[in-house]
Structures are given as structure tokens and as C-alpha cells.
Amino acid sequence: MPFLLSQNYFTCIRLFCPIVSKIVGNYNSLATQAAPDDEGMADEFLNQILATYRNAPNSSKERCNAYVHKLCKAGNLSTAIRLLQSLRDNNIFIPNAYNTLLAAAAERNQIDLSFRIFKDLLVFHGPLTLTCYLKLARSCADTNDCTALIRYVKQVSDLAFPNNMIVINRIIFAFGECRQIEKALLVFNQIKGFGCKPNVITYNTILDILGRAGRVDEMVLEFSSMKEAGFVPDFVTYNTLLNNLRRVGRLDMCLVFFREMDDRGVEPDLLTYREMIEAFGRSGNTGEALRLFNDMKQRKIRPSIYIYRSLVDILKKAGKVDLAMSISQEMNSSTSDLFGSKDFKRKRILDMRSRAKGQASTMNNGVNWLN
């Protein structure tokens, strides 16, 4: 009896293998068509994926990615989204194929399709990379339909609840990165309509967007609104203000916010001091540059060799040669204790690791937020 069972088993295997081989062969053929723009061909491809996915998920995903790429290259995005959503309805979700399609939709400024893809990724894939948000923002570059844009963002916000503010912050940031400032401000001003509450990250993002655009007066007004709303500015807030005001030469306001920073117990770091000292020195205000330098040392912030060199150069140009020599001697006598290039590299690596850990923590906390 066992022998007969074994014979039957291998007979079935011999009969089944040619069928699978034929399916996979047809599957490969369809996936490599030069112009896969026929609806019937897409339906056949879908059926073949459904037939082979359980036994060969990885190869099925790879072939699907290739097929979607060719559909996008041929400009047949509607067939691609129909295929992917049909697979999704059969509990097969292929993020890489969605990302390929999102990139193609963004290139063609197809905002409707981009939001459809983005919503699927958000719901079925979970927390998304910054690249996805940037692609979404790029797809909106040519639209002037503010009503439609807000409607789409509201839909995304509803899907992302209770983590919708994380998603909204990233959408605002992405618009800023793509230089679509008015759209970033539009979304920001509609936050309450989404049933959300802004946070310090939201305000810091808006302040940076306005500052980098040179709209520092609006940035300062928004900062005042932030405080009036009861939010406590942090280190990032003040550095954003100082950096952007310094770039446009508003050093008077830099001093105001630098002092406010100190009054609120938010301590500036070495890079903050370096930028402030160099800015005042280049403007000819060597007195303020020296005051900041001494203030930094009193706070026991380890000076850098770059600050010393910059200060020496500033004093020489101002004709204060004796003072420059004194600072130079101080630098030479304490070279081993100064913050150098290796320290800056180490600090940059540590800062990057710290930010990465923070981002990972945020992502991990939200892994299952839509399940």
C-alpha cells in the first residue's frame, strides 16, 4: 500500500510540473512584453500571478515589479493601478511596484492617481519613507485647485488617525522641500479642519520653510503665533530663527532671540556660537563677536579651532592686531583641548545616529497604527 501511494504521488508530481512550468513560462513572457498596454494582457498577467504567488512569492513580486515598470514606461498608468489594486483585493500587496507607479504619477503631475497610490501605501504598508512624501508633493506641482488638494490631504489625515499629525507634518515638510511654499502654508492653515492639533514640530517646519524662502518677517510673526498658542519653543526653534535671520543680515533680531533663548533656559551649542560670532565679526561688530566668544567660554562650552581662527582673522581685518595676536596665542596654548575637525565629524555621526534612533522610535511606535 505505501508503495502504491508513493507511485501515485510521483505520478501527480510529474503531471503537475509541466503545468507549472507552462504557467511560469507564459508569466515571464508577459512580464517582458515591450509595450504591455493591453487590458486583456494585464488580466492574463493578473491571473497568472494569482496562480503562482503562493508557491513563488518572491519571483512573483519581481516579475510584477518589472511588468509595472514597463506599464509606466509605456504611459499606461491606469492599467498599472488597476492591476495593483486587484492584487491588493486578493491580499497581495507589492510596495516596490506601488513606489514605481507613484514615481511615474509624480513625473506626469497626476495628483488624483498619486493620492490613490499614496493612500494604499499608507494603509497597507504603514509608515512611509520621506521619498514617498516628496513624490506626492511633486505630483502637485502644477495644480492650482486648492479645494481638491485640501480634500485629498483630509482623506489622508483621516486614514492616518490617530497618527495623522505625523503624516501632516511630513506632507508640509515635503511641500517645503519641493519649494511649493504656498501649498505648505495652505495645509498648515487647514490643520484644524482636519481635526488635528499642530505641535512644535509643525511650527518648526513652517518657520524653516518661511526662513529659507527669505520671508523672515512672516517667520517672526508665525513664531509669535506659536507662543501665543501656548507652545514652548525648543532648541531647534531658536536655531531656525537665528540661522535664517543671520542669512539675511538681521543681526539685531538675532541678538533679541539669542537673549530670549537664554532667558528661557534653552542653551545654545558650539555651532550656534560659531555662526553668531562669525556673523557679527563679518558685519564689523567685533565687540559683540568677542562678547559672544567670552560668553561661550564662561558656559564651559569647549571652543573649536575654527572659531579661534575666524576670530583672529576678523580682528586683523578690523585693525585690532594686538588683540588678534593675543587670541592667537591663547589658541596655540590650548590646541589639544580645542574642538577640531575629527570632533566635528564624530559629533556629526553621533547626531545622525541620535536622529536615526529618534526616527526609528517614531516609526516603531506607529508600525501597527492602521491595523
Short mmCIF file of C-alpha atoms in Angstrom, two decimals:
data_model
loop_
_atom_site.label_atom_id
_atom_site.label_comp_id
_atom_site.label_asym_id
_atom_site.label_seq_id
_atom_site.Cartn_x
_atom_site.Cartn_y
_atom_site.Cartn_z
CA MET A 1 0.00 0.00 0.00
CA PRO A 2 2.74 2.53 0.83
CA PHE A 3 4.40 1.66 -2.48
CA LEU A 4 1.16 2.36 -4.43
CA LEU A 5 0.73 5.67 -2.57
CA SER A 6 4.27 6.64 -3.43
CA GLN A 7 3.74 5.76 -7.09
CA ASN A 8 0.56 7.84 -7.25
CA TYR A 9 2.30 10.77 -5.55
CA PHE A 10 5.17 10.89 -8.04
CA THR A 11 2.77 10.41 -10.94
CA CYS A 12 0.88 13.53 -9.76
CA ILE A 13 4.13 15.46 -9.44
CA ARG A 14 5.16 14.53 -13.00
CA LEU A 15 1.78 15.67 -14.29
CA PHE A 16 1.79 18.90 -12.26
CA CYS A 17 5.32 20.13 -13.04
CA PRO A 18 4.75 20.73 -16.79
CA ILE A 19 1.64 22.75 -15.93
CA VAL A 20 3.57 24.97 -13.50
CA SER A 21 6.43 25.34 -15.98
CA LYS A 22 3.99 26.40 -18.68
CA ILE A 23 2.37 28.97 -16.39
CA VAL A 24 5.74 30.41 -15.33
CA GLY A 25 6.89 30.46 -18.95
CA ASN A 26 3.83 32.41 -20.04
CA TYR A 27 4.22 34.60 -16.96
CA ASN A 28 7.81 35.53 -17.90
CA SER A 29 6.75 36.21 -21.48
CA LEU A 30 4.02 38.61 -20.41
CA ALA A 31 6.29 40.38 -17.94
CA THR A 32 8.82 41.17 -20.66
CA GLN A 33 6.47 42.44 -23.37
CA ALA A 34 7.78 45.63 -24.96
CA ALA A 35 4.53 47.57 -24.66
CA PRO A 36 2.22 45.92 -22.10
CA ASP A 37 -0.72 48.24 -22.71
CA ASP A 38 -3.44 45.74 -23.49
CA GLU A 39 -6.14 45.33 -20.83
CA GLY A 40 -6.61 41.67 -21.73
CA MET A 41 -2.90 41.04 -21.35
CA ALA A 42 -2.96 42.67 -17.91
CA ASP A 43 -5.88 40.45 -16.89
CA GLU A 44 -3.99 37.37 -18.03
CA PHE A 45 -0.92 38.52 -16.14
CA LEU A 46 -3.04 39.04 -13.01
CA ASN A 47 -4.46 35.54 -13.25
CA GLN A 48 -1.00 34.05 -13.62
CA ILE A 49 0.29 35.92 -10.56
CA LEU A 50 -2.65 34.66 -8.55
CA ALA A 51 -1.88 31.12 -9.72
CA THR A 52 1.83 31.21 -8.80
CA TYR A 53 2.11 33.68 -5.90
CA ARG A 54 1.55 31.20 -3.07
CA ASN A 55 4.30 28.83 -4.26
CA ALA A 56 6.75 31.50 -5.50
CA PRO A 57 6.01 34.87 -3.81
CA ASN A 58 9.46 36.44 -4.31
CA SER A 59 9.75 35.70 -8.02
CA SER A 60 6.11 36.77 -8.47
CA LYS A 61 6.88 40.13 -6.86
CA GLU A 62 9.95 40.62 -9.03
CA ARG A 63 8.02 39.90 -12.21
CA CYS A 64 5.19 42.15 -11.11
CA ASN A 65 7.66 44.97 -10.45
CA ALA A 66 9.09 44.50 -13.95
CA TYR A 67 5.63 44.47 -15.51
CA VAL A 68 4.50 47.62 -13.67
CA HIS A 69 7.74 49.34 -14.68
CA LYS A 70 7.01 48.58 -18.34
CA LEU A 71 3.43 49.75 -17.98
CA CYS A 72 4.69 53.03 -16.52
CA LYS A 73 7.30 53.40 -19.23
CA ALA A 74 4.57 52.91 -21.83
CA GLY A 75 2.48 55.58 -20.07
CA ASN A 76 -0.27 53.13 -19.17
CA LEU A 77 -0.60 54.10 -15.51
CA SER A 78 -4.32 53.38 -15.32
CA THR A 79 -3.73 49.71 -16.16
CA ALA A 80 -0.91 49.56 -13.61
CA ILE A 81 -3.05 50.88 -10.73
CA ARG A 82 -5.92 48.58 -11.72
CA LEU A 83 -3.56 45.59 -11.65
CA LEU A 84 -2.06 46.52 -8.27
CA GLN A 85 -5.42 47.19 -6.66
CA SER A 86 -6.74 43.87 -7.99
CA LEU A 87 -3.77 42.16 -6.37
CA ARG A 88 -4.41 44.13 -3.19
CA ASP A 89 -8.01 42.91 -3.15
CA ASN A 90 -6.57 39.39 -3.25
CA ASN A 91 -4.34 40.15 -0.24
CA ILE A 92 -1.22 40.59 -2.36
CA PHE A 93 0.50 43.92 -1.75
CA ILE A 94 3.75 44.78 -3.53
CA PRO A 95 5.20 48.07 -2.14
CA ASN A 96 8.03 48.37 -4.68
CA ALA A 97 5.57 48.26 -7.57
CA TYR A 98 3.48 50.94 -5.86
CA ASN A 99 6.58 53.11 -5.40
CA THR A 100 7.42 52.73 -9.09
CA LEU A 101 3.91 53.79 -10.02
CA LEU A 102 3.97 56.72 -7.56
CA ALA A 103 7.19 57.99 -9.16
CA ALA A 104 5.62 57.77 -12.63
CA ALA A 105 2.47 59.57 -11.48
CA ALA A 106 4.59 62.31 -9.89
CA GLU A 107 6.57 62.81 -13.12
CA ARG A 108 3.31 63.30 -15.00
CA ASN A 109 1.81 65.54 -12.26
CA GLN A 110 -1.16 63.20 -11.91
CA ILE A 111 -2.36 64.34 -8.49
CA ASP A 112 -5.51 62.15 -8.41
CA LEU A 113 -3.58 58.97 -9.13
CA SER A 114 -0.73 59.94 -6.79
CA PHE A 115 -3.08 60.31 -3.84
CA ARG A 116 -4.77 56.97 -4.67
CA ILE A 117 -1.38 55.25 -4.64
CA PHE A 118 -0.25 57.12 -1.52
CA LYS A 119 -3.38 56.16 0.41
CA ASP A 120 -2.93 52.49 -0.48
CA LEU A 121 0.69 52.62 0.66
CA LEU A 122 -0.29 54.35 3.88
CA VAL A 123 -2.99 51.84 4.77
CA PHE A 124 -1.42 48.60 3.60
CA HIS A 125 2.29 49.33 4.03
CA GLY A 126 2.33 51.50 7.16
CA PRO A 127 4.82 54.34 7.90
CA LEU A 128 6.34 55.64 4.66
CA THR A 129 9.76 56.96 3.73
CA LEU A 130 10.39 60.64 3.07
CA THR A 131 10.84 59.77 -0.61
CA CYS A 132 7.16 58.81 -0.84
CA TYR A 133 6.12 62.16 0.60
CA LEU A 134 8.41 64.03 -1.80
CA LYS A 135 6.95 62.15 -4.78
CA LEU A 136 3.46 63.03 -3.60
CA ALA A 137 4.42 66.70 -3.30
CA ARG A 138 5.98 66.74 -6.78
CA SER A 139 2.79 65.38 -8.27
CA CYS A 140 1.01 68.52 -7.02
CA ALA A 141 3.42 70.96 -8.66
CA ASP A 142 1.09 72.04 -11.47
CA THR A 143 -2.22 72.05 -9.61
CA ASN A 144 -3.95 75.28 -8.62
CA ASP A 145 -7.05 73.53 -7.30
CA CYS A 146 -6.69 74.26 -3.59
CA THR A 147 -10.09 72.74 -2.79
CA ALA A 148 -9.13 69.39 -4.33
CA LEU A 149 -5.73 69.43 -2.64
CA ILE A 150 -7.21 70.01 0.81
CA ARG A 151 -9.83 67.33 0.18
CA TYR A 152 -7.11 64.81 -0.67
CA VAL A 153 -4.99 65.74 2.35
CA LYS A 154 -8.06 65.47 4.58
CA GLN A 155 -8.65 61.93 3.27
CA VAL A 156 -5.04 61.03 4.05
CA SER A 157 -5.36 62.56 7.52
CA ASP A 158 -8.48 60.54 8.26
CA LEU A 159 -6.76 57.32 7.18
CA ALA A 160 -3.72 58.06 9.36
CA PHE A 161 -5.67 58.64 12.61
CA PRO A 162 -4.52 58.67 15.42
CA ASN A 163 -1.06 59.40 13.96
CA ASN A 164 -2.40 61.92 11.47
CA MET A 165 -0.29 64.81 12.76
CA ILE A 166 2.89 62.87 11.96
CA VAL A 167 1.68 62.42 8.38
CA ILE A 168 0.52 66.04 8.04
CA ASN A 169 3.88 67.32 9.31
CA ARG A 170 5.67 65.25 6.69
CA ILE A 171 3.38 66.45 3.91
CA ILE A 172 4.07 70.06 4.93
CA PHE A 173 7.81 69.35 5.05
CA ALA A 174 7.70 67.70 1.60
CA PHE A 175 5.93 70.70 0.06
CA GLY A 176 8.60 72.94 1.59
CA GLU A 177 11.41 70.77 0.21
CA CYS A 178 9.81 70.95 -3.25
CA ARG A 179 9.61 74.76 -2.96
CA GLN A 180 5.81 74.67 -3.02
CA ILE A 181 5.60 77.10 -0.13
CA GLU A 182 2.03 78.27 -0.63
CA LYS A 183 0.79 74.67 -0.60
CA ALA A 184 2.72 74.01 2.62
CA LEU A 185 1.11 77.07 4.20
CA LEU A 186 -2.31 76.08 2.85
CA VAL A 187 -2.10 72.67 4.53
CA PHE A 188 -0.77 74.27 7.73
CA ASN A 189 -3.66 76.73 7.87
CA GLN A 190 -6.19 73.92 7.37
CA ILE A 191 -4.88 71.66 10.16
CA LYS A 192 -7.78 72.37 12.50
CA GLY A 193 -10.18 71.49 9.69
CA PHE A 194 -8.53 68.07 9.55
CA GLY A 195 -9.40 67.53 13.20
CA CYS A 196 -5.71 67.78 14.17
CA LYS A 197 -3.68 69.95 16.50
CA PRO A 198 -0.31 71.32 15.38
CA ASN A 199 2.73 70.67 17.56
CA VAL A 200 6.21 72.15 17.99
CA ILE A 201 7.48 70.09 15.03
CA THR A 202 4.75 71.61 12.85
CA TYR A 203 5.76 75.14 13.80
CA ASN A 204 9.48 74.44 13.45
CA THR A 205 8.84 73.11 9.94
CA ILE A 206 6.84 76.19 8.93
CA LEU A 207 9.42 78.56 10.44
CA ASP A 208 12.18 76.88 8.44
CA ILE A 209 10.16 76.92 5.20
CA LEU A 210 9.46 80.66 5.56
CA GLY A 211 13.01 81.44 6.65
CA ARG A 212 14.68 79.59 3.77
CA ALA A 213 12.37 81.43 1.38
CA GLY A 214 13.66 84.73 2.79
CA ARG A 215 10.26 85.56 4.27
CA VAL A 216 11.71 86.31 7.69
CA ASP A 217 9.05 88.83 8.73
CA GLU A 218 6.39 86.16 8.24
CA MET A 219 8.63 83.71 10.08
CA VAL A 220 8.84 86.02 13.09
CA LEU A 221 5.06 86.58 13.07
CA GLU A 222 4.49 82.82 12.97
CA PHE A 223 6.89 82.43 15.89
CA SER A 224 4.79 84.91 17.88
CA SER A 225 1.65 82.96 16.96
CA MET A 226 3.36 79.79 18.15
CA LYS A 227 3.99 81.26 21.60
CA GLU A 228 0.51 82.78 21.78
CA ALA A 229 -0.93 79.32 21.09
CA GLY A 230 0.89 78.04 24.18
CA PHE A 231 3.73 76.14 22.51
CA VAL A 232 7.18 76.25 24.13
CA PRO A 233 9.97 76.92 21.60
CA ASP A 234 12.84 74.44 21.73
CA PHE A 235 16.49 74.40 20.63
CA VAL A 236 15.50 73.68 17.01
CA THR A 237 13.04 76.59 17.02
CA TYR A 238 15.62 79.15 18.10
CA ASN A 239 18.36 77.85 15.85
CA THR A 240 15.95 78.02 12.92
CA LEU A 241 15.22 81.66 13.72
CA LEU A 242 18.88 82.57 14.25
CA ASN A 243 20.15 80.83 11.11
CA ASN A 244 17.58 82.40 8.82
CA LEU A 245 17.84 85.89 10.33
CA ARG A 246 21.63 85.70 10.13
CA ARG A 247 21.48 84.79 6.42
CA VAL A 248 19.58 87.98 5.58
CA GLY A 249 21.73 90.18 7.83
CA ARG A 250 19.12 90.80 10.55
CA LEU A 251 21.69 90.60 13.34
CA ASP A 252 19.73 92.95 15.60
CA MET A 253 16.92 90.41 15.72
CA CYS A 254 19.43 87.60 16.13
CA LEU A 255 20.53 89.18 19.40
CA VAL A 256 16.94 89.56 20.57
CA PHE A 257 16.17 85.88 20.03
CA PHE A 258 19.56 84.77 21.31
CA ARG A 259 18.84 86.54 24.61
CA GLU A 260 15.29 85.17 24.70
CA MET A 261 16.74 81.72 24.15
CA ASP A 262 18.97 82.20 27.18
CA ASP A 263 16.13 83.62 29.30
CA ARG A 264 14.02 80.54 28.57
CA GLY A 265 16.83 78.22 29.62
CA VAL A 266 17.50 76.89 26.12
CA GLU A 267 21.28 76.66 25.86
CA PRO A 268 22.98 77.40 22.54
CA ASP A 269 25.59 74.91 21.34
CA LEU A 270 29.03 75.34 19.79
CA LEU A 271 27.71 75.65 16.22
CA THR A 272 25.22 78.33 17.29
CA TYR A 273 28.02 80.38 18.83
CA ARG A 274 30.29 79.88 15.85
CA GLU A 275 27.69 81.15 13.39
CA MET A 276 26.79 84.12 15.60
CA ILE A 277 30.43 85.08 16.21
CA GLU A 278 31.28 84.88 12.50
CA ALA A 279 28.16 86.83 11.51
CA PHE A 280 28.88 89.71 13.90
CA GLY A 281 32.57 89.66 13.03
CA ARG A 282 31.93 89.90 9.29
CA SER A 283 29.50 92.76 9.89
CA GLY A 284 32.26 94.71 11.65
CA ASN A 285 30.79 94.35 15.13
CA THR A 286 33.90 92.87 16.71
CA GLY A 287 32.76 93.92 20.18
CA GLU A 288 29.68 91.68 20.01
CA ALA A 289 31.72 88.87 18.45
CA LEU A 290 34.17 88.99 21.37
CA ARG A 291 31.35 89.19 23.91
CA LEU A 292 29.77 86.05 22.46
CA PHE A 293 33.17 84.33 22.43
CA ASN A 294 33.71 85.08 26.12
CA ASP A 295 30.13 84.09 26.94
CA MET A 296 30.72 80.73 25.27
CA LYS A 297 33.83 80.10 27.37
CA GLN A 298 32.04 81.11 30.57
CA ARG A 299 29.39 78.49 29.81
CA LYS A 300 32.27 76.00 29.61
CA ILE A 301 31.45 75.16 26.00
CA ARG A 302 34.62 73.75 24.51
CA PRO A 303 35.76 76.19 21.78
CA SER A 304 36.70 75.00 18.33
CA ILE A 305 39.86 75.79 16.44
CA TYR A 306 37.65 77.23 13.67
CA ILE A 307 36.16 79.86 16.00
CA TYR A 308 39.64 80.93 17.10
CA ARG A 309 40.91 81.19 13.53
CA SER A 310 37.82 83.06 12.42
CA LEU A 311 38.08 85.49 15.34
CA VAL A 312 41.78 86.10 14.69
CA ASP A 313 41.06 86.84 11.03
CA ILE A 314 38.15 89.15 11.95
CA LEU A 315 40.27 91.14 14.42
CA LYS A 316 43.15 91.51 11.95
CA LYS A 317 40.81 92.85 9.28
CA ALA A 318 39.40 95.30 11.84
CA GLY A 319 42.92 96.57 12.55
CA LYS A 320 43.00 95.12 16.07
CA VAL A 321 46.30 93.34 15.56
CA ASP A 322 47.36 93.17 19.21
CA LEU A 323 44.06 91.58 20.24
CA ALA A 324 44.32 89.19 17.30
CA MET A 325 47.80 88.13 18.46
CA SER A 326 46.52 87.60 21.99
CA ILE A 327 43.67 85.36 20.76
CA SER A 328 46.12 83.50 18.51
CA GLN A 329 48.46 82.81 21.44
CA GLU A 330 45.53 81.58 23.51
CA MET A 331 44.59 79.24 20.66
CA ASN A 332 48.13 77.86 20.33
CA SER A 333 48.47 77.27 24.06
CA SER A 334 45.29 75.19 24.21
CA THR A 335 45.35 73.38 20.87
CA SER A 336 44.99 69.93 22.42
CA ASP A 337 41.79 70.98 24.21
CA LEU A 338 40.10 72.54 21.20
CA PHE A 339 37.24 71.09 19.22
CA GLY A 340 38.78 70.06 15.88
CA SER A 341 37.74 68.54 12.57
CA LYS A 342 37.74 64.98 13.96
CA ASP A 343 35.49 66.09 16.81
CA PHE A 344 33.08 67.74 14.37
CA LYS A 345 32.95 64.53 12.31
CA ARG A 346 32.38 62.47 15.45
CA LYS A 347 29.68 64.86 16.65
CA ARG A 348 28.00 64.78 13.23
CA ILE A 349 27.98 60.96 13.30
CA LEU A 350 26.58 60.92 16.85
CA ASP A 351 23.92 63.48 15.90
CA MET A 352 22.95 61.43 12.84
CA ARG A 353 22.71 58.28 14.96
CA SER A 354 20.64 60.11 17.55
CA ARG A 355 18.25 61.42 14.88
CA ALA A 356 18.05 57.97 13.30
CA LYS A 357 17.17 56.42 16.67
CA GLY A 358 14.51 59.06 17.21
CA GLN A 359 13.03 58.45 13.76
CA ALA A 360 13.15 54.68 14.29
CA SER A 361 11.37 55.09 17.61
CA THR A 362 8.66 57.17 15.96
CA MET A 363 8.31 54.64 13.16
CA ASN A 364 8.22 51.68 15.55
CA ASN A 365 5.58 53.33 17.67
CA GLY A 366 3.43 53.62 14.57
CA VAL A 367 4.08 50.28 12.91
CA ASN A 368 0.61 48.94 13.61
CA TRP A 369 -1.27 52.21 13.76
CA LEU A 370 -3.55 51.33 10.86
CA ASN A 371 -4.12 47.66 11.61
#
